[in-house]
Amino acid sequence: MAEPVFVIPAPELPSLAVAGTVARFPLRRIFCVGRNYAEHAREMGHDPNAEPPFFFTKPGDAVVESGAVIAYPPQTRDLHHEAELVVAIGVGGADISVAAALDHVWGYAAGNDLTRRDLQAAAKAARRPWDMAKGFDQSAVVGALHRAAGGAVPQGRIRCLVDGEIRQDADLAEMIWPVAGIIAYLSGLVTLQPGDLIMTGTPAGVGPIAQGQTCVVEIDGLSPASVTVR
């Protein structure tokens, strides 16, 4: 079969580092779970028991790797951090059962769902989509991926520090919808594909990152996800 001839240069495939190796993990889509920790749902003014998981997306090329220095995003005065466990899908599928869900996971990483909070608030007030509050350039900071060991989900603390000050600190076990449940539910909405990432929600304590500050997300057993906003 002949190679396709594109009328413009094909975009570069985004990818992530894999811890301990020179290999790269190719990226396709990023799905994000909203309000998956009870205390965060409450701090945003919502009942954590009132709804099943819901999702928004970021483009794959919104990813920036740990250690990056990024510009303060345009059109916002309220850039927020959101520390999250990131799941990398290695085997695709639709209507995946909870029992089989972890067999579809390639690995895990620490991540930061950067959010233009003022734009999000305005979109909510107008009952409009959040896309420009969540899916802007360089809005997904992700650390190096770690291969899932026998399907095991990371356990322990998830933390976010801004210039060394702890802003978020919770246990991964506090997620309302655990990883297997998220995968199963999402795969009933779309067919998951290898290279998809799922950002699994953030605990309470979200807050601003100012120009010149460094924000680091730490998850026990994983590489950190660090970003500096210039």
JSON list of C-alpha atoms in Angstrom, two decimals:
[
{"chain": "A", "resi": 1, "resn": "MET", "atom": "CA", "xyz": [0.00, 0.00, 0.00]},
{"chain": "A", "resi": 2, "resn": "ALA", "atom": "CA", "xyz": [1.40, 3.38, -1.01]},
{"chain": "A", "resi": 3, "resn": "GLU", "atom": "CA", "xyz": [2.34, 5.89, 1.66]},
{"chain": "A", "resi": 4, "resn": "PRO", "atom": "CA", "xyz": [-0.17, 8.77, 1.87]},
{"chain": "A", "resi": 5, "resn": "VAL", "atom": "CA", "xyz": [0.82, 12.09, 0.36]},
{"chain": "A", "resi": 6, "resn": "PHE", "atom": "CA", "xyz": [-0.25, 14.93, 2.64]},
{"chain": "A", "resi": 7, "resn": "VAL", "atom": "CA", "xyz": [-1.02, 18.40, 1.36]},
{"chain": "A", "resi": 8, "resn": "ILE", "atom": "CA", "xyz": [0.63, 19.95, 4.43]},
{"chain": "A", "resi": 9, "resn": "PRO", "atom": "CA", "xyz": [3.33, 18.47, 6.72]},
{"chain": "A", "resi": 10, "resn": "ALA", "atom": "CA", "xyz": [1.85, 15.83, 9.02]},
{"chain": "A", "resi": 11, "resn": "PRO", "atom": "CA", "xyz": [1.83, 16.92, 12.68]},
{"chain": "A", "resi": 12, "resn": "GLU", "atom": "CA", "xyz": [4.36, 15.35, 15.01]},
{"chain": "A", "resi": 13, "resn": "LEU", "atom": "CA", "xyz": [2.95, 12.54, 17.15]},
{"chain": "A", "resi": 14, "resn": "PRO", "atom": "CA", "xyz": [2.96, 13.63, 20.81]},
{"chain": "A", "resi": 15, "resn": "SER", "atom": "CA", "xyz": [4.50, 11.18, 23.25]},
{"chain": "A", "resi": 16, "resn": "LEU", "atom": "CA", "xyz": [5.60, 10.73, 26.84]},
{"chain": "A", "resi": 17, "resn": "ALA", "atom": "CA", "xyz": [8.80, 9.51, 28.46]},
{"chain": "A", "resi": 18, "resn": "VAL", "atom": "CA", "xyz": [8.80, 6.06, 30.04]},
{"chain": "A", "resi": 19, "resn": "ALA", "atom": "CA", "xyz": [10.67, 5.93, 33.35]},
{"chain": "A", "resi": 20, "resn": "GLY", "atom": "CA", "xyz": [13.98, 4.10, 33.23]},
{"chain": "A", "resi": 21, "resn": "THR", "atom": "CA", "xyz": [14.15, 3.75, 29.45]},
{"chain": "A", "resi": 22, "resn": "VAL", "atom": "CA", "xyz": [14.67, 5.76, 26.26]},
{"chain": "A", "resi": 23, "resn": "ALA", "atom": "CA", "xyz": [11.37, 4.42, 24.87]},
{"chain": "A", "resi": 24, "resn": "ARG", "atom": "CA", "xyz": [8.41, 6.74, 24.35]},
{"chain": "A", "resi": 25, "resn": "PHE", "atom": "CA", "xyz": [4.66, 6.21, 24.82]},
{"chain": "A", "resi": 26, "resn": "PRO", "atom": "CA", "xyz": [2.67, 7.61, 21.86]},
{"chain": "A", "resi": 27, "resn": "LEU", "atom": "CA", "xyz": [-0.36, 9.74, 22.76]},
{"chain": "A", "resi": 28, "resn": "ARG", "atom": "CA", "xyz": [-3.81, 9.83, 21.20]},
{"chain": "A", "resi": 29, "resn": "ARG", "atom": "CA", "xyz": [-6.45, 11.52, 23.38]},
{"chain": "A", "resi": 30, "resn": "ILE", "atom": "CA", "xyz": [-6.74, 12.78, 26.95]},
{"chain": "A", "resi": 31, "resn": "PHE", "atom": "CA", "xyz": [-9.92, 12.16, 28.93]},
{"chain": "A", "resi": 32, "resn": "CYS", "atom": "CA", "xyz": [-10.33, 13.90, 32.28]},
{"chain": "A", "resi": 33, "resn": "VAL", "atom": "CA", "xyz": [-12.70, 12.93, 35.09]},
{"chain": "A", "resi": 34, "resn": "GLY", "atom": "CA", "xyz": [-14.47, 15.78, 36.86]},
{"chain": "A", "resi": 35, "resn": "ARG", "atom": "CA", "xyz": [-15.00, 15.95, 40.62]},
{"chain": "A", "resi": 36, "resn": "ASN", "atom": "CA", "xyz": [-13.75, 12.47, 41.54]},
{"chain": "A", "resi": 37, "resn": "TYR", "atom": "CA", "xyz": [-12.78, 13.30, 45.15]},
{"chain": "A", "resi": 38, "resn": "ALA", "atom": "CA", "xyz": [-15.57, 14.12, 47.59]},
{"chain": "A", "resi": 39, "resn": "GLU", "atom": "CA", "xyz": [-13.84, 17.05, 49.29]},
{"chain": "A", "resi": 40, "resn": "HIS", "atom": "CA", "xyz": [-12.96, 18.64, 45.95]},
{"chain": "A", "resi": 41, "resn": "ALA", "atom": "CA", "xyz": [-16.57, 18.28, 44.78]},
{"chain": "A", "resi": 42, "resn": "ARG", "atom": "CA", "xyz": [-17.69, 20.03, 47.96]},
{"chain": "A", "resi": 43, "resn": "GLU", "atom": "CA", "xyz": [-15.13, 22.84, 47.63]},
{"chain": "A", "resi": 44, "resn": "MET", "atom": "CA", "xyz": [-16.49, 23.48, 44.13]},
{"chain": "A", "resi": 45, "resn": "GLY", "atom": "CA", "xyz": [-20.05, 23.61, 45.50]},
{"chain": "A", "resi": 46, "resn": "HIS", "atom": "CA", "xyz": [-21.33, 20.19, 44.43]},
{"chain": "A", "resi": 47, "resn": "ASP", "atom": "CA", "xyz": [-22.73, 17.06, 46.08]},
{"chain": "A", "resi": 48, "resn": "PRO", "atom": "CA", "xyz": [-20.23, 14.21, 45.53]},
{"chain": "A", "resi": 49, "resn": "ASN", "atom": "CA", "xyz": [-22.99, 11.61, 45.77]},
{"chain": "A", "resi": 50, "resn": "ALA", "atom": "CA", "xyz": [-25.30, 13.15, 43.19]},
{"chain": "A", "resi": 51, "resn": "GLU", "atom": "CA", "xyz": [-23.93, 11.92, 39.86]},
{"chain": "A", "resi": 52, "resn": "PRO", "atom": "CA", "xyz": [-21.98, 9.26, 37.97]},
{"chain": "A", "resi": 53, "resn": "PRO", "atom": "CA", "xyz": [-18.55, 10.23, 36.57]},
{"chain": "A", "resi": 54, "resn": "PHE", "atom": "CA", "xyz": [-18.44, 12.85, 33.83]},
{"chain": "A", "resi": 55, "resn": "PHE", "atom": "CA", "xyz": [-15.64, 13.66, 31.43]},
{"chain": "A", "resi": 56, "resn": "PHE", "atom": "CA", "xyz": [-14.03, 16.49, 29.52]},
{"chain": "A", "resi": 57, "resn": "THR", "atom": "CA", "xyz": [-11.08, 16.30, 27.16]},
{"chain": "A", "resi": 58, "resn": "LYS", "atom": "CA", "xyz": [-7.74, 17.85, 26.33]},
{"chain": "A", "resi": 59, "resn": "PRO", "atom": "CA", "xyz": [-5.91, 17.40, 23.00]},
{"chain": "A", "resi": 60, "resn": "GLY", "atom": "CA", "xyz": [-2.97, 15.02, 23.05]},
{"chain": "A", "resi": 61, "resn": "ASP", "atom": "CA", "xyz": [-0.57, 17.80, 22.08]},
{"chain": "A", "resi": 62, "resn": "ALA", "atom": "CA", "xyz": [-1.54, 19.76, 25.23]},
{"chain": "A", "resi": 63, "resn": "VAL", "atom": "CA", "xyz": [0.91, 17.53, 27.14]},
{"chain": "A", "resi": 64, "resn": "VAL", "atom": "CA", "xyz": [4.09, 19.01, 28.53]},
{"chain": "A", "resi": 65, "resn": "GLU", "atom": "CA", "xyz": [6.61, 16.83, 30.29]},
{"chain": "A", "resi": 66, "resn": "SER", "atom": "CA", "xyz": [7.97, 17.22, 33.78]},
{"chain": "A", "resi": 67, "resn": "GLY", "atom": "CA", "xyz": [10.59, 19.93, 34.16]},
{"chain": "A", "resi": 68, "resn": "ALA", "atom": "CA", "xyz": [9.11, 22.17, 31.47]},
{"chain": "A", "resi": 69, "resn": "VAL", "atom": "CA", "xyz": [9.00, 25.95, 31.71]},
{"chain": "A", "resi": 70, "resn": "ILE", "atom": "CA", "xyz": [5.82, 27.34, 30.18]},
{"chain": "A", "resi": 71, "resn": "ALA", "atom": "CA", "xyz": [4.39, 30.79, 29.57]},
{"chain": "A", "resi": 72, "resn": "TYR", "atom": "CA", "xyz": [1.52, 31.97, 31.73]},
{"chain": "A", "resi": 73, "resn": "PRO", "atom": "CA", "xyz": [-1.54, 31.10, 29.60]},
{"chain": "A", "resi": 74, "resn": "PRO", "atom": "CA", "xyz": [-3.29, 33.93, 27.75]},
{"chain": "A", "resi": 75, "resn": "GLN", "atom": "CA", "xyz": [-6.76, 35.25, 28.58]},
{"chain": "A", "resi": 76, "resn": "THR", "atom": "CA", "xyz": [-6.65, 34.30, 32.27]},
{"chain": "A", "resi": 77, "resn": "ARG", "atom": "CA", "xyz": [-5.72, 35.85, 35.57]},
{"chain": "A", "resi": 78, "resn": "ASP", "atom": "CA", "xyz": [-6.44, 32.71, 37.60]},
{"chain": "A", "resi": 79, "resn": "LEU", "atom": "CA", "xyz": [-4.38, 29.70, 36.52]},
{"chain": "A", "resi": 80, "resn": "HIS", "atom": "CA", "xyz": [-5.00, 26.76, 38.88]},
{"chain": "A", "resi": 81, "resn": "HIS", "atom": "CA", "xyz": [-3.22, 23.48, 39.60]},
{"chain": "A", "resi": 82, "resn": "GLU", "atom": "CA", "xyz": [-5.07, 20.16, 39.86]},
{"chain": "A", "resi": 83, "resn": "ALA", "atom": "CA", "xyz": [-2.96, 17.16, 40.93]},
{"chain": "A", "resi": 84, "resn": "GLU", "atom": "CA", "xyz": [-4.10, 13.90, 39.32]},
{"chain": "A", "resi": 85, "resn": "LEU", "atom": "CA", "xyz": [-3.21, 10.25, 38.81]},
{"chain": "A", "resi": 86, "resn": "VAL", "atom": "CA", "xyz": [-2.85, 9.61, 35.07]},
{"chain": "A", "resi": 87, "resn": "VAL", "atom": "CA", "xyz": [-3.73, 6.25, 33.50]},
{"chain": "A", "resi": 88, "resn": "ALA", "atom": "CA", "xyz": [-2.20, 5.24, 30.16]},
{"chain": "A", "resi": 89, "resn": "ILE", "atom": "CA", "xyz": [-4.25, 2.82, 28.06]},
{"chain": "A", "resi": 90, "resn": "GLY", "atom": "CA", "xyz": [-2.27, 0.10, 26.30]},
{"chain": "A", "resi": 91, "resn": "VAL", "atom": "CA", "xyz": [-5.11, -2.12, 25.05]},
{"chain": "A", "resi": 92, "resn": "GLY", "atom": "CA", "xyz": [-8.22, -0.57, 23.58]},
{"chain": "A", "resi": 93, "resn": "GLY", "atom": "CA", "xyz": [-11.81, -1.69, 23.84]},
{"chain": "A", "resi": 94, "resn": "ALA", "atom": "CA", "xyz": [-15.47, -0.80, 24.24]},
{"chain": "A", "resi": 95, "resn": "ASP", "atom": "CA", "xyz": [-17.90, -1.80, 26.99]},
{"chain": "A", "resi": 96, "resn": "ILE", "atom": "CA", "xyz": [-15.05, -3.07, 29.14]},
{"chain": "A", "resi": 97, "resn": "SER", "atom": "CA", "xyz": [-16.11, -4.75, 32.38]},
{"chain": "A", "resi": 98, "resn": "VAL", "atom": "CA", "xyz": [-14.84, -3.56, 35.74]},
{"chain": "A", "resi": 99, "resn": "ALA", "atom": "CA", "xyz": [-13.24, -6.99, 36.26]},
{"chain": "A", "resi": 100, "resn": "ALA", "atom": "CA", "xyz": [-11.24, -6.72, 33.00]},
{"chain": "A", "resi": 101, "resn": "ALA", "atom": "CA", "xyz": [-10.54, -2.98, 33.10]},
{"chain": "A", "resi": 102, "resn": "LEU", "atom": "CA", "xyz": [-7.05, -3.05, 34.60]},
{"chain": "A", "resi": 103, "resn": "ASP", "atom": "CA", "xyz": [-5.91, -5.46, 31.86]},
{"chain": "A", "resi": 104, "resn": "HIS", "atom": "CA", "xyz": [-6.21, -2.50, 29.48]},
{"chain": "A", "resi": 105, "resn": "VAL", "atom": "CA", "xyz": [-3.79, -0.30, 31.46]},
{"chain": "A", "resi": 106, "resn": "TRP", "atom": "CA", "xyz": [-0.22, 0.13, 30.22]},
{"chain": "A", "resi": 107, "resn": "GLY", "atom": "CA", "xyz": [1.02, 2.34, 33.04]},
{"chain": "A", "resi": 108, "resn": "TYR", "atom": "CA", "xyz": [0.56, 5.30, 35.38]},
{"chain": "A", "resi": 109, "resn": "ALA", "atom": "CA", "xyz": [1.99, 8.78, 35.88]},
{"chain": "A", "resi": 110, "resn": "ALA", "atom": "CA", "xyz": [1.60, 11.87, 38.02]},
{"chain": "A", "resi": 111, "resn": "GLY", "atom": "CA", "xyz": [-0.17, 14.72, 36.27]},
{"chain": "A", "resi": 112, "resn": "ASN", "atom": "CA", "xyz": [-1.39, 18.29, 36.62]},
{"chain": "A", "resi": 113, "resn": "ASP", "atom": "CA", "xyz": [-4.65, 19.36, 34.95]},
{"chain": "A", "resi": 114, "resn": "LEU", "atom": "CA", "xyz": [-3.90, 23.08, 34.53]},
{"chain": "A", "resi": 115, "resn": "THR", "atom": "CA", "xyz": [-7.11, 25.10, 34.51]},
{"chain": "A", "resi": 116, "resn": "ARG", "atom": "CA", "xyz": [-8.02, 28.67, 33.58]},
{"chain": "A", "resi": 117, "resn": "ARG", "atom": "CA", "xyz": [-10.41, 28.92, 36.54]},
{"chain": "A", "resi": 118, "resn": "ASP", "atom": "CA", "xyz": [-11.87, 32.30, 35.65]},
{"chain": "A", "resi": 119, "resn": "LEU", "atom": "CA", "xyz": [-12.75, 31.09, 32.15]},
{"chain": "A", "resi": 120, "resn": "GLN", "atom": "CA", "xyz": [-14.26, 27.94, 33.62]},
{"chain": "A", "resi": 121, "resn": "ALA", "atom": "CA", "xyz": [-16.39, 29.97, 36.05]},
{"chain": "A", "resi": 122, "resn": "ALA", "atom": "CA", "xyz": [-17.63, 32.17, 33.22]},
{"chain": "A", "resi": 123, "resn": "ALA", "atom": "CA", "xyz": [-18.46, 29.13, 31.07]},
{"chain": "A", "resi": 124, "resn": "LYS", "atom": "CA", "xyz": [-20.36, 27.51, 33.93]},
{"chain": "A", "resi": 125, "resn": "ALA", "atom": "CA", "xyz": [-22.34, 30.69, 34.58]},
{"chain": "A", "resi": 126, "resn": "ALA", "atom": "CA", "xyz": [-23.29, 30.89, 30.88]},
{"chain": "A", "resi": 127, "resn": "ARG", "atom": "CA", "xyz": [-23.99, 27.12, 30.68]},
{"chain": "A", "resi": 128, "resn": "ARG", "atom": "CA", "xyz": [-21.32, 26.77, 28.01]},
{"chain": "A", "resi": 129, "resn": "PRO", "atom": "CA", "xyz": [-18.62, 24.12, 27.47]},
{"chain": "A", "resi": 130, "resn": "TRP", "atom": "CA", "xyz": [-15.36, 24.26, 29.45]},
{"chain": "A", "resi": 131, "resn": "ASP", "atom": "CA", "xyz": [-13.09, 23.60, 26.46]},
{"chain": "A", "resi": 132, "resn": "MET", "atom": "CA", "xyz": [-11.10, 26.82, 26.58]},
{"chain": "A", "resi": 133, "resn": "ALA", "atom": "CA", "xyz": [-10.74, 26.56, 30.36]},
{"chain": "A", "resi": 134, "resn": "LYS", "atom": "CA", "xyz": [-9.28, 23.06, 30.21]},
{"chain": "A", "resi": 135, "resn": "GLY", "atom": "CA", "xyz": [-7.98, 22.19, 26.74]},
{"chain": "A", "resi": 136, "resn": "PHE", "atom": "CA", "xyz": [-5.63, 25.08, 26.05]},
{"chain": "A", "resi": 137, "resn": "ASP", "atom": "CA", "xyz": [-1.98, 24.79, 24.95]},
{"chain": "A", "resi": 138, "resn": "GLN", "atom": "CA", "xyz": [0.37, 23.18, 27.50]},
{"chain": "A", "resi": 139, "resn": "SER", "atom": "CA", "xyz": [-2.50, 22.45, 29.89]},
{"chain": "A", "resi": 140, "resn": "ALA", "atom": "CA", "xyz": [-1.58, 18.84, 30.75]},
{"chain": "A", "resi": 141, "resn": "VAL", "atom": "CA", "xyz": [1.64, 18.42, 32.71]},
{"chain": "A", "resi": 142, "resn": "VAL", "atom": "CA", "xyz": [2.54, 14.72, 32.92]},
{"chain": "A", "resi": 143, "resn": "GLY", "atom": "CA", "xyz": [5.51, 13.00, 34.53]},
{"chain": "A", "resi": 144, "resn": "ALA", "atom": "CA", "xyz": [7.31, 9.94, 33.16]},
{"chain": "A", "resi": 145, "resn": "LEU", "atom": "CA", "xyz": [5.11, 6.87, 32.79]},
{"chain": "A", "resi": 146, "resn": "HIS", "atom": "CA", "xyz": [5.69, 3.83, 34.96]},
{"chain": "A", "resi": 147, "resn": "ARG", "atom": "CA", "xyz": [4.68, 0.41, 33.62]},
{"chain": "A", "resi": 148, "resn": "ALA", "atom": "CA", "xyz": [1.79, -1.09, 35.56]},
{"chain": "A", "resi": 149, "resn": "ALA", "atom": "CA", "xyz": [3.05, -4.00, 37.66]},
{"chain": "A", "resi": 150, "resn": "GLY", "atom": "CA", "xyz": [0.65, -6.89, 37.15]},
{"chain": "A", "resi": 151, "resn": "GLY", "atom": "CA", "xyz": [-2.25, -4.51, 36.72]},
{"chain": "A", "resi": 152, "resn": "ALA", "atom": "CA", "xyz": [-1.75, -3.02, 40.19]},
{"chain": "A", "resi": 153, "resn": "VAL", "atom": "CA", "xyz": [-3.06, 0.51, 40.73]},
{"chain": "A", "resi": 154, "resn": "PRO", "atom": "CA", "xyz": [-0.70, 2.92, 42.56]},
{"chain": "A", "resi": 155, "resn": "GLN", "atom": "CA", "xyz": [-1.49, 3.39, 46.23]},
{"chain": "A", "resi": 156, "resn": "GLY", "atom": "CA", "xyz": [-0.55, 6.06, 48.73]},
{"chain": "A", "resi": 157, "resn": "ARG", "atom": "CA", "xyz": [-0.47, 9.84, 48.80]},
{"chain": "A", "resi": 158, "resn": "ILE", "atom": "CA", "xyz": [-1.04, 12.37, 46.04]},
{"chain": "A", "resi": 159, "resn": "ARG", "atom": "CA", "xyz": [0.36, 15.84, 46.73]},
{"chain": "A", "resi": 160, "resn": "CYS", "atom": "CA", "xyz": [0.73, 19.18, 45.01]},
{"chain": "A", "resi": 161, "resn": "LEU", "atom": "CA", "xyz": [3.38, 21.68, 46.08]},
{"chain": "A", "resi": 162, "resn": "VAL", "atom": "CA", "xyz": [3.79, 25.26, 44.85]},
{"chain": "A", "resi": 163, "resn": "ASP", "atom": "CA", "xyz": [7.27, 26.65, 45.57]},
{"chain": "A", "resi": 164, "resn": "GLY", "atom": "CA", "xyz": [7.62, 23.91, 48.18]},
{"chain": "A", "resi": 165, "resn": "GLU", "atom": "CA", "xyz": [4.34, 24.70, 49.98]},
{"chain": "A", "resi": 166, "resn": "ILE", "atom": "CA", "xyz": [1.89, 21.79, 50.14]},
{"chain": "A", "resi": 167, "resn": "ARG", "atom": "CA", "xyz": [-1.43, 22.78, 48.56]},
{"chain": "A", "resi": 168, "resn": "GLN", "atom": "CA", "xyz": [-3.06, 19.39, 47.99]},
{"chain": "A", "resi": 169, "resn": "ASP", "atom": "CA", "xyz": [-2.51, 16.24, 50.04]},
{"chain": "A", "resi": 170, "resn": "ALA", "atom": "CA", "xyz": [-4.82, 13.22, 49.89]},
{"chain": "A", "resi": 171, "resn": "ASP", "atom": "CA", "xyz": [-4.87, 9.45, 49.60]},
{"chain": "A", "resi": 172, "resn": "LEU", "atom": "CA", "xyz": [-5.55, 7.90, 46.20]},
{"chain": "A", "resi": 173, "resn": "ALA", "atom": "CA", "xyz": [-8.02, 5.60, 47.94]},
{"chain": "A", "resi": 174, "resn": "GLU", "atom": "CA", "xyz": [-10.29, 8.64, 48.42]},
{"chain": "A", "resi": 175, "resn": "MET", "atom": "CA", "xyz": [-11.32, 8.61, 44.75]},
{"chain": "A", "resi": 176, "resn": "ILE", "atom": "CA", "xyz": [-15.09, 8.23, 44.41]},
{"chain": "A", "resi": 177, "resn": "TRP", "atom": "CA", "xyz": [-14.72, 6.23, 41.20]},
{"chain": "A", "resi": 178, "resn": "PRO", "atom": "CA", "xyz": [-11.60, 4.00, 41.26]},
{"chain": "A", "resi": 179, "resn": "VAL", "atom": "CA", "xyz": [-9.51, 3.41, 38.15]},
{"chain": "A", "resi": 180, "resn": "ALA", "atom": "CA", "xyz": [-11.28, 0.20, 37.05]},
{"chain": "A", "resi": 181, "resn": "GLY", "atom": "CA", "xyz": [-14.69, 1.84, 37.40]},
{"chain": "A", "resi": 182, "resn": "ILE", "atom": "CA", "xyz": [-13.59, 4.89, 35.42]},
{"chain": "A", "resi": 183, "resn": "ILE", "atom": "CA", "xyz": [-12.28, 2.76, 32.55]},
{"chain": "A", "resi": 184, "resn": "ALA", "atom": "CA", "xyz": [-15.40, 0.62, 32.46]},
{"chain": "A", "resi": 185, "resn": "TYR", "atom": "CA", "xyz": [-17.75, 3.61, 32.46]},
{"chain": "A", "resi": 186, "resn": "LEU", "atom": "CA", "xyz": [-15.77, 5.62, 29.91]},
{"chain": "A", "resi": 187, "resn": "SER", "atom": "CA", "xyz": [-15.50, 2.63, 27.55]},
{"chain": "A", "resi": 188, "resn": "GLY", "atom": "CA", "xyz": [-19.29, 2.57, 27.43]},
{"chain": "A", "resi": 189, "resn": "LEU", "atom": "CA", "xyz": [-19.24, 6.09, 26.01]},
{"chain": "A", "resi": 190, "resn": "VAL", "atom": "CA", "xyz": [-16.31, 5.82, 23.57]},
{"chain": "A", "resi": 191, "resn": "THR", "atom": "CA", "xyz": [-14.08, 3.05, 22.28]},
{"chain": "A", "resi": 192, "resn": "LEU", "atom": "CA", "xyz": [-10.81, 3.43, 24.14]},
{"chain": "A", "resi": 193, "resn": "GLN", "atom": "CA", "xyz": [-7.66, 3.15, 22.04]},
{"chain": "A", "resi": 194, "resn": "PRO", "atom": "CA", "xyz": [-3.98, 2.45, 22.81]},
{"chain": "A", "resi": 195, "resn": "GLY", "atom": "CA", "xyz": [-2.31, 5.78, 23.56]},
{"chain": "A", "resi": 196, "resn": "ASP", "atom": "CA", "xyz": [-5.30, 7.30, 25.34]},
{"chain": "A", "resi": 197, "resn": "LEU", "atom": "CA", "xyz": [-4.67, 8.93, 28.72]},
{"chain": "A", "resi": 198, "resn": "ILE", "atom": "CA", "xyz": [-7.19, 9.28, 31.53]},
{"chain": "A", "resi": 199, "resn": "MET", "atom": "CA", "xyz": [-6.65, 11.95, 34.18]},
{"chain": "A", "resi": 200, "resn": "THR", "atom": "CA", "xyz": [-8.60, 10.59, 37.14]},
{"chain": "A", "resi": 201, "resn": "GLY", "atom": "CA", "xyz": [-9.62, 13.73, 39.03]},
{"chain": "A", "resi": 202, "resn": "THR", "atom": "CA", "xyz": [-8.11, 15.96, 41.69]},
{"chain": "A", "resi": 203, "resn": "PRO", "atom": "CA", "xyz": [-8.44, 16.14, 45.49]},
{"chain": "A", "resi": 204, "resn": "ALA", "atom": "CA", "xyz": [-9.36, 19.24, 47.47]},
{"chain": "A", "resi": 205, "resn": "GLY", "atom": "CA", "xyz": [-7.00, 22.20, 47.69]},
{"chain": "A", "resi": 206, "resn": "VAL", "atom": "CA", "xyz": [-6.87, 23.42, 44.10]},
{"chain": "A", "resi": 207, "resn": "GLY", "atom": "CA", "xyz": [-5.50, 26.93, 43.85]},
{"chain": "A", "resi": 208, "resn": "PRO", "atom": "CA", "xyz": [-3.54, 29.48, 41.82]},
{"chain": "A", "resi": 209, "resn": "ILE", "atom": "CA", "xyz": [-0.08, 29.31, 40.32]},
{"chain": "A", "resi": 210, "resn": "ALA", "atom": "CA", "xyz": [1.46, 32.73, 39.85]},
{"chain": "A", "resi": 211, "resn": "GLN", "atom": "CA", "xyz": [4.06, 33.79, 37.31]},
{"chain": "A", "resi": 212, "resn": "GLY", "atom": "CA", "xyz": [7.52, 32.68, 38.42]},
{"chain": "A", "resi": 213, "resn": "GLN", "atom": "CA", "xyz": [6.26, 29.81, 40.59]},
{"chain": "A", "resi": 214, "resn": "THR", "atom": "CA", "xyz": [7.08, 26.11, 40.27]},
{"chain": "A", "resi": 215, "resn": "CYS", "atom": "CA", "xyz": [4.34, 23.53, 40.80]},
{"chain": "A", "resi": 216, "resn": "VAL", "atom": "CA", "xyz": [5.15, 19.88, 41.51]},
{"chain": "A", "resi": 217, "resn": "VAL", "atom": "CA", "xyz": [2.72, 16.95, 41.67]},
{"chain": "A", "resi": 218, "resn": "GLU", "atom": "CA", "xyz": [3.98, 13.95, 43.63]},
{"chain": "A", "resi": 219, "resn": "ILE", "atom": "CA", "xyz": [2.42, 10.48, 43.85]},
{"chain": "A", "resi": 220, "resn": "ASP", "atom": "CA", "xyz": [3.99, 7.75, 45.95]},
{"chain": "A", "resi": 221, "resn": "GLY", "atom": "CA", "xyz": [5.99, 5.38, 43.74]},
{"chain": "A", "resi": 222, "resn": "LEU", "atom": "CA", "xyz": [5.82, 7.53, 40.59]},
{"chain": "A", "resi": 223, "resn": "SER", "atom": "CA", "xyz": [8.04, 10.20, 39.02]},
{"chain": "A", "resi": 224, "resn": "PRO", "atom": "CA", "xyz": [7.00, 13.80, 39.82]},
{"chain": "A", "resi": 225, "resn": "ALA", "atom": "CA", "xyz": [5.29, 16.13, 37.36]},
{"chain": "A", "resi": 226, "resn": "SER", "atom": "CA", "xyz": [6.91, 19.54, 37.68]},
{"chain": "A", "resi": 227, "resn": "VAL", "atom": "CA", "xyz": [6.24, 22.76, 35.77]},
{"chain": "A", "resi": 228, "resn": "THR", "atom": "CA", "xyz": [7.50, 26.32, 36.14]},
{"chain": "A", "resi": 229, "resn": "VAL", "atom": "CA", "xyz": [5.34, 29.20, 34.93]},
{"chain": "A", "resi": 230, "resn": "ARG", "atom": "CA", "xyz": [7.50, 32.01, 33.61]}
]
